[in-house]
PDB file of C-alpha atoms and ligand atoms in Angstrom:
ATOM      1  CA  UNK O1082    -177.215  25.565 -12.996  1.00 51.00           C
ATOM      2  CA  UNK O1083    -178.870  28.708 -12.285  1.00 49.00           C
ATOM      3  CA  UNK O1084    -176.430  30.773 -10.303  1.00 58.00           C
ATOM      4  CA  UNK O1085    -178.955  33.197  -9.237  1.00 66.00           C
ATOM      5  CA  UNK O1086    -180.540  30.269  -6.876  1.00 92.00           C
ATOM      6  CA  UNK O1087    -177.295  28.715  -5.033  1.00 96.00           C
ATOM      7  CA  UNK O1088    -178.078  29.995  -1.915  1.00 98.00           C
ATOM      8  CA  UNK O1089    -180.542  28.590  -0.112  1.00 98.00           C
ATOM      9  CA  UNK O1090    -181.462  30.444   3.667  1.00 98.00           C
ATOM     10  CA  UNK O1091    -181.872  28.190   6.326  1.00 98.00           C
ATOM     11  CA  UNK O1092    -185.265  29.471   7.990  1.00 98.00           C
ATOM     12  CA  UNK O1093    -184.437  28.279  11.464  1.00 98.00           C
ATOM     13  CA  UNK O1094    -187.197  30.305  12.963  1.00 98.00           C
ATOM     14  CA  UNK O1095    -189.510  29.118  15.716  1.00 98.00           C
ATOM     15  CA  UNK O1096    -192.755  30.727  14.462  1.00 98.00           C
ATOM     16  CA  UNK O1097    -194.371  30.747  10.816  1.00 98.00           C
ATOM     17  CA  UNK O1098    -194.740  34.168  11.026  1.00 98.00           C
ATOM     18  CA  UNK O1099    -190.888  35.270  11.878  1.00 98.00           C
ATOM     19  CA  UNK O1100    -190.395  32.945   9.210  1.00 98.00           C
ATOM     20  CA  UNK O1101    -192.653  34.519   6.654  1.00 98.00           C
ATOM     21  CA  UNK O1102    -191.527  38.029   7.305  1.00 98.00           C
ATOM     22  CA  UNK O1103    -187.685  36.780   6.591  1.00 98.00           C
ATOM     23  CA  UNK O1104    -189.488  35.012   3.004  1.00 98.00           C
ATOM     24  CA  UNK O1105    -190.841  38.265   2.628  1.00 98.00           C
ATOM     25  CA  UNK O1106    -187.412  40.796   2.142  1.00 97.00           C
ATOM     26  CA  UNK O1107    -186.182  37.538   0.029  1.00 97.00           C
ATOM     27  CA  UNK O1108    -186.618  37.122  -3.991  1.00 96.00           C
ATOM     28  CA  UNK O1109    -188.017  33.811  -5.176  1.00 98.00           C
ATOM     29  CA  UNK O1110    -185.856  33.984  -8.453  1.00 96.00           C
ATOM     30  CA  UNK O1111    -182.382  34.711  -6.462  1.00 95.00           C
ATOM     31  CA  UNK O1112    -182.420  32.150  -3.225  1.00 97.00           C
ATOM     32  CA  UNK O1113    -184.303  29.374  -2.243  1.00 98.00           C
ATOM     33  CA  UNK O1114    -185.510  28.402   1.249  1.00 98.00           C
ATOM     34  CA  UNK O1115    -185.402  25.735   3.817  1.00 98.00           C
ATOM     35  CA  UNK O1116    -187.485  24.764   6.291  1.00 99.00           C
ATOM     36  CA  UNK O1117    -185.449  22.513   9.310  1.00 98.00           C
ATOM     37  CA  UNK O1118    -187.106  20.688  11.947  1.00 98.00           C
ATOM     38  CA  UNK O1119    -187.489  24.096  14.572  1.00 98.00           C
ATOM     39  CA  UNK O1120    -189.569  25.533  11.872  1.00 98.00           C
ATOM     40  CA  UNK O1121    -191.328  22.164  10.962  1.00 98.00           C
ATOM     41  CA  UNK O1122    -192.234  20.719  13.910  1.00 98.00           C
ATOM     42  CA  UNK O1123    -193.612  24.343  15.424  1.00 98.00           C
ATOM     43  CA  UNK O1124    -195.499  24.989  12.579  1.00 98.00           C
ATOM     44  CA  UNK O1125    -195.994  22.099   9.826  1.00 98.00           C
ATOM     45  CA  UNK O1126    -197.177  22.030   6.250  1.00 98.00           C
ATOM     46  CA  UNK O1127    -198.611  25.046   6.773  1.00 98.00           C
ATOM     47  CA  UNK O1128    -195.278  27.109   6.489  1.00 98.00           C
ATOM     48  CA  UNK O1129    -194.230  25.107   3.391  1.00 98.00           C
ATOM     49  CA  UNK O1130    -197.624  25.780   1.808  1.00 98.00           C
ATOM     50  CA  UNK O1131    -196.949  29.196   2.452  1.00 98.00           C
ATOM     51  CA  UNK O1132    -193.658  29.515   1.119  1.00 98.00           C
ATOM     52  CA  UNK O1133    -194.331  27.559  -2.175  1.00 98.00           C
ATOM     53  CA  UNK O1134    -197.557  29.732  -2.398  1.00 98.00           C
ATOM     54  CA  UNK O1135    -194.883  32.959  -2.234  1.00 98.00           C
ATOM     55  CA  UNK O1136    -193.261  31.556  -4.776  1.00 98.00           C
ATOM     56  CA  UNK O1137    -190.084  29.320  -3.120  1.00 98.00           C
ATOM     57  CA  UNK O1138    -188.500  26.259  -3.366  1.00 98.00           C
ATOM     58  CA  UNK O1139    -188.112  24.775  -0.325  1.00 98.00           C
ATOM     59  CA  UNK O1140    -185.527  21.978   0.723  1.00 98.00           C
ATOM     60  CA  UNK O1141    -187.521  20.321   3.591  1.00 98.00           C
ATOM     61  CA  UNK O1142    -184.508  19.688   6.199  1.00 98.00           C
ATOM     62  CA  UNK O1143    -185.740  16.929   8.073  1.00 98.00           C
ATOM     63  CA  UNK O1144    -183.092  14.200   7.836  1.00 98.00           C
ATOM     64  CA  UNK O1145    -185.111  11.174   7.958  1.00 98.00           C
ATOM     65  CA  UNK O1146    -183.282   7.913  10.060  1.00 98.00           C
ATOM     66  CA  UNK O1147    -185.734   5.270  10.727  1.00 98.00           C
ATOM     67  CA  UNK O1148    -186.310   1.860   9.479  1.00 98.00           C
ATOM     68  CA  UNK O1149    -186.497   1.710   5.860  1.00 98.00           C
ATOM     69  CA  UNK O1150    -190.734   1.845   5.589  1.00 98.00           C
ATOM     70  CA  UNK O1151    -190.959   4.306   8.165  1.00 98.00           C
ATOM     71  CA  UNK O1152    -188.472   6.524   6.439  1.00 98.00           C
ATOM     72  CA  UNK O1153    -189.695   6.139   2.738  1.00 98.00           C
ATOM     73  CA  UNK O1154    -193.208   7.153   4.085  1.00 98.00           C
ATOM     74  CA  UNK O1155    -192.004  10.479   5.221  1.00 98.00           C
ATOM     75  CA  UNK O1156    -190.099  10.571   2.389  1.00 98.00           C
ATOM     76  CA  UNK O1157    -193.269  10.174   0.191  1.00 97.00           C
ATOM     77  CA  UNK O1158    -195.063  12.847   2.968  1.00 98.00           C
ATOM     78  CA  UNK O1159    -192.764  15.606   2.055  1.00 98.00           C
ATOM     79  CA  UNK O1160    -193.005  14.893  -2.054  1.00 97.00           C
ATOM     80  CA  UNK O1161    -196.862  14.565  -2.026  1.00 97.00           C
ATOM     81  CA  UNK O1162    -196.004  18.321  -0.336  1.00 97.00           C
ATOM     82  CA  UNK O1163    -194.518  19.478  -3.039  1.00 96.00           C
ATOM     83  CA  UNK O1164    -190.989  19.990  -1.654  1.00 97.00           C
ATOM     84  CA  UNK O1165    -188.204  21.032  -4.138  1.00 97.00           C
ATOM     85  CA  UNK O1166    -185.618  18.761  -2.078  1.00 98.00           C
ATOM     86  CA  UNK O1167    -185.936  16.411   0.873  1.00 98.00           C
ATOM     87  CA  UNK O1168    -183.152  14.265   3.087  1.00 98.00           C
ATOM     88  CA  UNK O1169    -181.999  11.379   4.964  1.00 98.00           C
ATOM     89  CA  UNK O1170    -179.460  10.575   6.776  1.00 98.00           C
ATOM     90  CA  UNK O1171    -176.410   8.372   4.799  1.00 98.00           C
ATOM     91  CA  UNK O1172    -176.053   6.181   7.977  1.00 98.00           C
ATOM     92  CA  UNK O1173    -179.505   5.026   7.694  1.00 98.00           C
ATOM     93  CA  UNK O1174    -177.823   2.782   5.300  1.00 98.00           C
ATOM     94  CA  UNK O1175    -178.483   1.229   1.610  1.00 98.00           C
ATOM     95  CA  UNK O1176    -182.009  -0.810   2.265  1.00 98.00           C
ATOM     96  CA  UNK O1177    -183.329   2.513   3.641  1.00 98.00           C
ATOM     97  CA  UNK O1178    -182.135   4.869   1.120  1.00 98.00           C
ATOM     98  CA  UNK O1179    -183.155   2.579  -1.639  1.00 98.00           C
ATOM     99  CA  UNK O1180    -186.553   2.192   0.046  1.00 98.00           C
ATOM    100  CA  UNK O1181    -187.279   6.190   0.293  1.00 98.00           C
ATOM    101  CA  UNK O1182    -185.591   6.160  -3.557  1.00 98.00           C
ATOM    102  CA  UNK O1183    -188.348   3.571  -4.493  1.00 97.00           C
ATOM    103  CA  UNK O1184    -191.079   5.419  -2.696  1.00 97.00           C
ATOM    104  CA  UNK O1185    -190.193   8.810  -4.021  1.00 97.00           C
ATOM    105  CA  UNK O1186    -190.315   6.990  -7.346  1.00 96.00           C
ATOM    106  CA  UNK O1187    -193.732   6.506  -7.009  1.00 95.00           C
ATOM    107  CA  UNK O1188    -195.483   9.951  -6.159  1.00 95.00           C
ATOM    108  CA  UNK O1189    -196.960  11.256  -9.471  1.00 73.00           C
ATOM    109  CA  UNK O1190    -195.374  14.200 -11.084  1.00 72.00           C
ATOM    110  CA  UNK O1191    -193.125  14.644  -8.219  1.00 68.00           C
ATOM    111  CA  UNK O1192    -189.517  15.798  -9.000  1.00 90.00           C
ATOM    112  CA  UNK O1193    -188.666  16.235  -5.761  1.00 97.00           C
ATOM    113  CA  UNK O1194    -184.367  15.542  -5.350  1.00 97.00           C
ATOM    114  CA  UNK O1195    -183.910  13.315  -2.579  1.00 98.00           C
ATOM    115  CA  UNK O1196    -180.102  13.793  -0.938  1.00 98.00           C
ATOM    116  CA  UNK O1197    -178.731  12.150   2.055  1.00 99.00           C
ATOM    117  CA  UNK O1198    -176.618  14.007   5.100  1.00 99.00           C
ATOM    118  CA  UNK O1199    -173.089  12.306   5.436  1.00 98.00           C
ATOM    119  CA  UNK O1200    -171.740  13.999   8.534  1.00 98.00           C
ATOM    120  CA  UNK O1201    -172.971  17.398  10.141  1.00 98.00           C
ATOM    121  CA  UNK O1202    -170.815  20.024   9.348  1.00 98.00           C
ATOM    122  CA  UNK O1203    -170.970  20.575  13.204  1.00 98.00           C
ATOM    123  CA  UNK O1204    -168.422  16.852  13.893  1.00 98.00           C
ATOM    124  CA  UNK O1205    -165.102  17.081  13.901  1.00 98.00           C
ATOM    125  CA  UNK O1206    -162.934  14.228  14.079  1.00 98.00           C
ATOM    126  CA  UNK O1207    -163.237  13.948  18.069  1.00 98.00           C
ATOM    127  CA  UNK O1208    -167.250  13.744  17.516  1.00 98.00           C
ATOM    128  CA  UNK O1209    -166.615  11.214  15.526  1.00 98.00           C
ATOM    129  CA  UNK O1210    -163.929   8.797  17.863  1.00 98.00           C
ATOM    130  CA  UNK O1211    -166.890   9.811  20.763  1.00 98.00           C
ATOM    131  CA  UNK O1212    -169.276   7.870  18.868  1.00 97.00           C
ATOM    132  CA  UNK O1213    -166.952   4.809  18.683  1.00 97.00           C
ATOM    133  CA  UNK O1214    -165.713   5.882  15.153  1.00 97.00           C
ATOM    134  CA  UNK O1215    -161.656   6.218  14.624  1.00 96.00           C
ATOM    135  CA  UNK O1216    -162.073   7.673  11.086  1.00 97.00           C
ATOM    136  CA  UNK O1217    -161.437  11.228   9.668  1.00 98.00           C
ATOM    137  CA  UNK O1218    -164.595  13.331   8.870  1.00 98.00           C
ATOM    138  CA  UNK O1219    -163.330  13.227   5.300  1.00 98.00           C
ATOM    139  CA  UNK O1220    -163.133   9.572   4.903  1.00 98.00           C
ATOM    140  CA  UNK O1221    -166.627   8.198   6.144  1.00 98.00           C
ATOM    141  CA  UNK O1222    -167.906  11.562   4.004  1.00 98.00           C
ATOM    142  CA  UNK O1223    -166.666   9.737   1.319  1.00 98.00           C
ATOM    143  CA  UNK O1224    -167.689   6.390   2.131  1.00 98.00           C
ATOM    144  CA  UNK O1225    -171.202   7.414   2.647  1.00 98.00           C
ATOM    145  CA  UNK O1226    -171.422  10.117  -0.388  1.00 98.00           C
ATOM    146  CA  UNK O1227    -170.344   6.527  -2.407  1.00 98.00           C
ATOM    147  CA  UNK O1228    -173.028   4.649  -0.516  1.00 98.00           C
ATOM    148  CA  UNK O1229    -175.889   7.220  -1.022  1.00 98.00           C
ATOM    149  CA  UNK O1230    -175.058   7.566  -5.253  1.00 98.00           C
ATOM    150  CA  UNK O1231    -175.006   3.870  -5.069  1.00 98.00           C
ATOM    151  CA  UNK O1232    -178.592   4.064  -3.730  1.00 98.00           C
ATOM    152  CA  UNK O1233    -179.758   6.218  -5.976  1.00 98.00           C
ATOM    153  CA  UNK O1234    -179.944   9.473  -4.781  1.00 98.00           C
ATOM    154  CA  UNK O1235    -179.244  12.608  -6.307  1.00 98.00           C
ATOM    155  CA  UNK O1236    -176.858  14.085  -3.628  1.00 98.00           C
ATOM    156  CA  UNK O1237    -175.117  14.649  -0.742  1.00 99.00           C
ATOM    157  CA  UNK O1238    -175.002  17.283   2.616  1.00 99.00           C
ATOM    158  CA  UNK O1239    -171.492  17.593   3.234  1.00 98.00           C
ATOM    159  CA  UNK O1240    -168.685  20.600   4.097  1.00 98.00           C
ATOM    160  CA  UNK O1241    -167.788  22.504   1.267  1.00 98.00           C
ATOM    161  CA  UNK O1242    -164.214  21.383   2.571  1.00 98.00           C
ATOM    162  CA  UNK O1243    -165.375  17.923   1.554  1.00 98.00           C
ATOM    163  CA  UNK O1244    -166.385  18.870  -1.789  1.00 98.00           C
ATOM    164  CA  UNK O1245    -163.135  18.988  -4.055  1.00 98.00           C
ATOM    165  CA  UNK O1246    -161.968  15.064  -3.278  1.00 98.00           C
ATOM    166  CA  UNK O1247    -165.807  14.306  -3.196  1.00 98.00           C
ATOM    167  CA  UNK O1248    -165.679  15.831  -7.214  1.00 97.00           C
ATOM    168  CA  UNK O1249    -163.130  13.139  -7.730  1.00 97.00           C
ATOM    169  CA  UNK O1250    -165.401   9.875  -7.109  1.00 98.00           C
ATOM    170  CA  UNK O1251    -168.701  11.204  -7.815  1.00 98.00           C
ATOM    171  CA  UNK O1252    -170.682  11.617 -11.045  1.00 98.00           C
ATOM    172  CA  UNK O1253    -170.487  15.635 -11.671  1.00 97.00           C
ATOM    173  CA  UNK O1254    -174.413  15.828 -11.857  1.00 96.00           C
ATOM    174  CA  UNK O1255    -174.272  14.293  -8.355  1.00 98.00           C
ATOM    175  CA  UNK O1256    -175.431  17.311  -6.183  1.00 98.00           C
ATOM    176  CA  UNK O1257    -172.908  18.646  -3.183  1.00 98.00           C
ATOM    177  CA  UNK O1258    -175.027  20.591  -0.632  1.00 98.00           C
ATOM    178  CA  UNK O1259    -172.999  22.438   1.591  1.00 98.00           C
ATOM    179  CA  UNK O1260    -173.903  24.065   4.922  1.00 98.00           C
ATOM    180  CA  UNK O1261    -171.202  25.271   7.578  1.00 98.00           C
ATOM    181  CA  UNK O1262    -170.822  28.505   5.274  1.00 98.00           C
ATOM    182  CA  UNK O1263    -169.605  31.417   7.182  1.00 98.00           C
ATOM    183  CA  UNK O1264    -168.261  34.644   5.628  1.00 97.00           C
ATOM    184  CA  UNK O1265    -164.930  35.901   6.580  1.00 96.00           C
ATOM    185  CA  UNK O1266    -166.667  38.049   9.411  1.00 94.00           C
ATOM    186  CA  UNK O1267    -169.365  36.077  10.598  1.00 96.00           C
ATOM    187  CA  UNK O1268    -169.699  34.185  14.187  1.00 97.00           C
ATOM    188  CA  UNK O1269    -168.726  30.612  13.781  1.00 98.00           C
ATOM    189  CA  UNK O1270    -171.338  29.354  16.216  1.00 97.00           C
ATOM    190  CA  UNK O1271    -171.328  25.071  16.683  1.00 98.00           C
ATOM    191  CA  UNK O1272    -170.534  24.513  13.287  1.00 98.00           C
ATOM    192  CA  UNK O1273    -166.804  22.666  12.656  1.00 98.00           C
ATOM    193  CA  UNK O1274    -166.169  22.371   9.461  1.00 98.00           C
ATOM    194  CA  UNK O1275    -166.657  25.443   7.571  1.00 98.00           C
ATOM    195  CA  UNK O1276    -165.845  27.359   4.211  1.00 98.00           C
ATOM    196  CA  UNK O1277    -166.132  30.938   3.053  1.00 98.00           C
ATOM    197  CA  UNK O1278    -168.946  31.397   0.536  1.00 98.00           C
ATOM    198  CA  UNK O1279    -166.640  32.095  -2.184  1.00 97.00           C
ATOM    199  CA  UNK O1280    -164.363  29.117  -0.965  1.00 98.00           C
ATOM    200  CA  UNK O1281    -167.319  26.729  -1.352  1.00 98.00           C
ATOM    201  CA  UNK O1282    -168.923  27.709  -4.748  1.00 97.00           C
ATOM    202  CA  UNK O1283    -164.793  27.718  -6.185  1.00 96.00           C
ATOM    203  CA  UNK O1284    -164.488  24.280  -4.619  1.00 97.00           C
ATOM    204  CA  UNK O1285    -167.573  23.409  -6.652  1.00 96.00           C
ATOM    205  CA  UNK O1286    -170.467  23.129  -4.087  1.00 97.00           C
ATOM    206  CA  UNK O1287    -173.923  22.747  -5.602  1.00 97.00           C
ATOM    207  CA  UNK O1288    -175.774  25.212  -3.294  1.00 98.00           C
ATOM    208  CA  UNK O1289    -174.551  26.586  -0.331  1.00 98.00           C
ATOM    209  CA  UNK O1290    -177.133  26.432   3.261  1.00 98.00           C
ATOM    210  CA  UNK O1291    -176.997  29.637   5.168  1.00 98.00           C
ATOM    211  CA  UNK O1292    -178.661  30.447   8.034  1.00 98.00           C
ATOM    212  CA  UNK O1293    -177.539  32.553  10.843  1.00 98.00           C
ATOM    213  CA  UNK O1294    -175.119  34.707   8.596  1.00 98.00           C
ATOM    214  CA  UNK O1295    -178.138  35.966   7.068  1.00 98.00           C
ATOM    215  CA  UNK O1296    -181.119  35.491   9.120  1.00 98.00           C
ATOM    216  CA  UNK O1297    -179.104  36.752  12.332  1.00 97.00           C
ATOM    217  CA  UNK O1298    -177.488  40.031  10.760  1.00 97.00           C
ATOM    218  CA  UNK O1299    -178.808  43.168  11.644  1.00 95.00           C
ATOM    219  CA  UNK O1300    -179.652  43.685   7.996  1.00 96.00           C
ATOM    220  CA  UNK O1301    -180.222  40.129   6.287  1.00 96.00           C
ATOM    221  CA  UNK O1302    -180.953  41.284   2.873  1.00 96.00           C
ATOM    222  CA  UNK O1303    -177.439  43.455   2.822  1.00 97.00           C
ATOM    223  CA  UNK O1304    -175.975  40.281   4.095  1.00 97.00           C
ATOM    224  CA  UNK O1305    -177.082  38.153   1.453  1.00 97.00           C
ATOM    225  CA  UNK O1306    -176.389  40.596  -1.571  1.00 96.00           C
ATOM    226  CA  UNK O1307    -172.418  40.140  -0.356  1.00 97.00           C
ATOM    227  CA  UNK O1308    -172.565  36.847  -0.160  1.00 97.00           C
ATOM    228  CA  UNK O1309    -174.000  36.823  -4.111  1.00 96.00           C
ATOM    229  CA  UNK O1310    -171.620  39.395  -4.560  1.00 95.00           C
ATOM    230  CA  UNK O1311    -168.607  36.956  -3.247  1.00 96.00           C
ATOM    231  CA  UNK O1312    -169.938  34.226  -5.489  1.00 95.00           C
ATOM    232  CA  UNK O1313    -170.394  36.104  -8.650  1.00 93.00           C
ATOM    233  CA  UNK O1314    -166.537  36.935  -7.896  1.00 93.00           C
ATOM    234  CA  UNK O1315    -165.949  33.525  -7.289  1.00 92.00           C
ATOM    235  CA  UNK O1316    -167.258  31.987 -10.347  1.00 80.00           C
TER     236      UNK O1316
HETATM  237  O1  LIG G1559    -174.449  18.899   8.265  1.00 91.36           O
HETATM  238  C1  LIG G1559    -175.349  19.752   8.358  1.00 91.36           C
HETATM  239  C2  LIG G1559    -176.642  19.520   7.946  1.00 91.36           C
HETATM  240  C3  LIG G1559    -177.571  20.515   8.060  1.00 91.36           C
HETATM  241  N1  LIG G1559    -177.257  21.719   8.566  1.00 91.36           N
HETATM  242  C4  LIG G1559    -178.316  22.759   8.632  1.00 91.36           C
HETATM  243  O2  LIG G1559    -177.918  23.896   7.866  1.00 91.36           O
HETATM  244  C5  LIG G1559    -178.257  25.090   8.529  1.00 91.36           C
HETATM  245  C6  LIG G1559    -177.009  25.882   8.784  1.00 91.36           C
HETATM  246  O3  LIG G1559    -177.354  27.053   9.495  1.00 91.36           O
HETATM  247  P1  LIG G1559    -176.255  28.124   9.955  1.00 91.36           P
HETATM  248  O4  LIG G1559    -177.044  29.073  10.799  1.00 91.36           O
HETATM  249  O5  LIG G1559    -175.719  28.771   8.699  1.00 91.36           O
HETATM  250  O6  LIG G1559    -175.190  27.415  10.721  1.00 91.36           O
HETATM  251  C7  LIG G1559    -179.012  24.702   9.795  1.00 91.36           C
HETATM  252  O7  LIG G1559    -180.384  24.779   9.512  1.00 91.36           O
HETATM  253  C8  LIG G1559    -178.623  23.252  10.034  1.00 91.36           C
HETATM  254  O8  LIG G1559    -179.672  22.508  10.599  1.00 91.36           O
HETATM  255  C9  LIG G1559    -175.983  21.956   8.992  1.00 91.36           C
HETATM  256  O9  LIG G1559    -175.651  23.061   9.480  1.00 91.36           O
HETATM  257  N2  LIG G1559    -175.046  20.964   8.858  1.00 91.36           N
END
């Protein structure tokens, strides 16, 4: 693992070019980028073909949920794009993740790692009961993290709070993907189940999504050289 690139900024921007001039104060060899669906549906391919062309990976945050041809064709869409990463949602279920496995499969040359989202980092247990489900967060994250490597995948989206017990029942090259990371002073905003930056790469995260911490500070590079600075002293 290189530890230079565990951070990948969420570009959650609604123009290509307030996008670019983030990509721009960023370093190619220390972070990666993703692109979510604000970005993507404002300004398509385009941006991506931008970014790779400025020398990124980009984890293309879409989280496909459709019927199982439907979402292995996007799937196959954003590898054919060159995308370093690409997801689905868990609850999509096995025949669809399998499908978008098999289609990925298929695109020539492509190493694109396909992960699937178990539950936003924005539920909490009452999100959960409101959608008919009497479970805690941390027990259908585990049930679909099982489900997904069981499917094929390489990895999950999940709260760095998940990612200890998830250590336990995965296979360690199984890749943990955490968003909800918030430094000790940052806003909170709608997301639920958080960790610290340091917190999440100690409990063993993969690569940690940050958006807002960064892209919203009044100096974003600053930002993110404490936030490497917290993980080196983390490691
Ligand atoms: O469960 C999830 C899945 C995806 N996200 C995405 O990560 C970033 C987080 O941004 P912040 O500004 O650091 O909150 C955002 O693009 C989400 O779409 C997530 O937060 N939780």
């Amino acid at each position: 693992m290189n530890d230079a690139k565990r951070v990948i900024v969420a570009l959650d921007y609604p123009d290509q070019l307030s996008a670019l001039s983030m990509a721009d104060q960023l370093d190619p060899e220390k972070c990666r980028v993703k692109v979510g669906k604000e970005l993507f549906t404002r300004a398509g391919p385009e941006v991506v073909e931008a970014l790779h062309k400025k020398g990124f990976d980009v984890f293309l945050d879409l989280k496909f949920h459709d019927i199982p041809n439907t979402t292995a064709k996007a799937v196959r869409a954003a590898a054919e794009m060159g995308v370093w990463m690409v997801n689905v949602h868990a609850s999509g279920g096995r025949r669809m993740m399998e499908a978008a496995r098999n289609e990925l499969d298929q695109v020539n040359g492509a190493r694109t790692f396909l992960i699937a989202v178990t539950v936003l980092t924005s539920m909490e247990r009452q999100d959960l009961a409101d959608i008919g489900m009497d479970i805690e967060p941390l027990e259908h994250v585990k049930r679909l993290a099982l489900l997904t490597q069981n499917s094929g995948l390489d990895g999950v989206v999940c709260s760095a709070q998940e990612v200890a017990p998830l250590r336990q029942i995965v296979a360690p090259e199984f890749q943990l993907v955490t968003p909800g990371i918030r430094p000790a002073d940052a806003e909170v905003g709608d997301q639920k189940r958080i960790m610290t930056p340091g917190e999440a790469i100690g409990a063993g995260s993969t690569h940690l999504v940050i958006g807002r911490p960064i892209t919203r500070a009044a100096l974003p590079v600053e930002a993110l050289q404490r936030i490497e600075n917290e993980i080196l002293a983390a490691r």
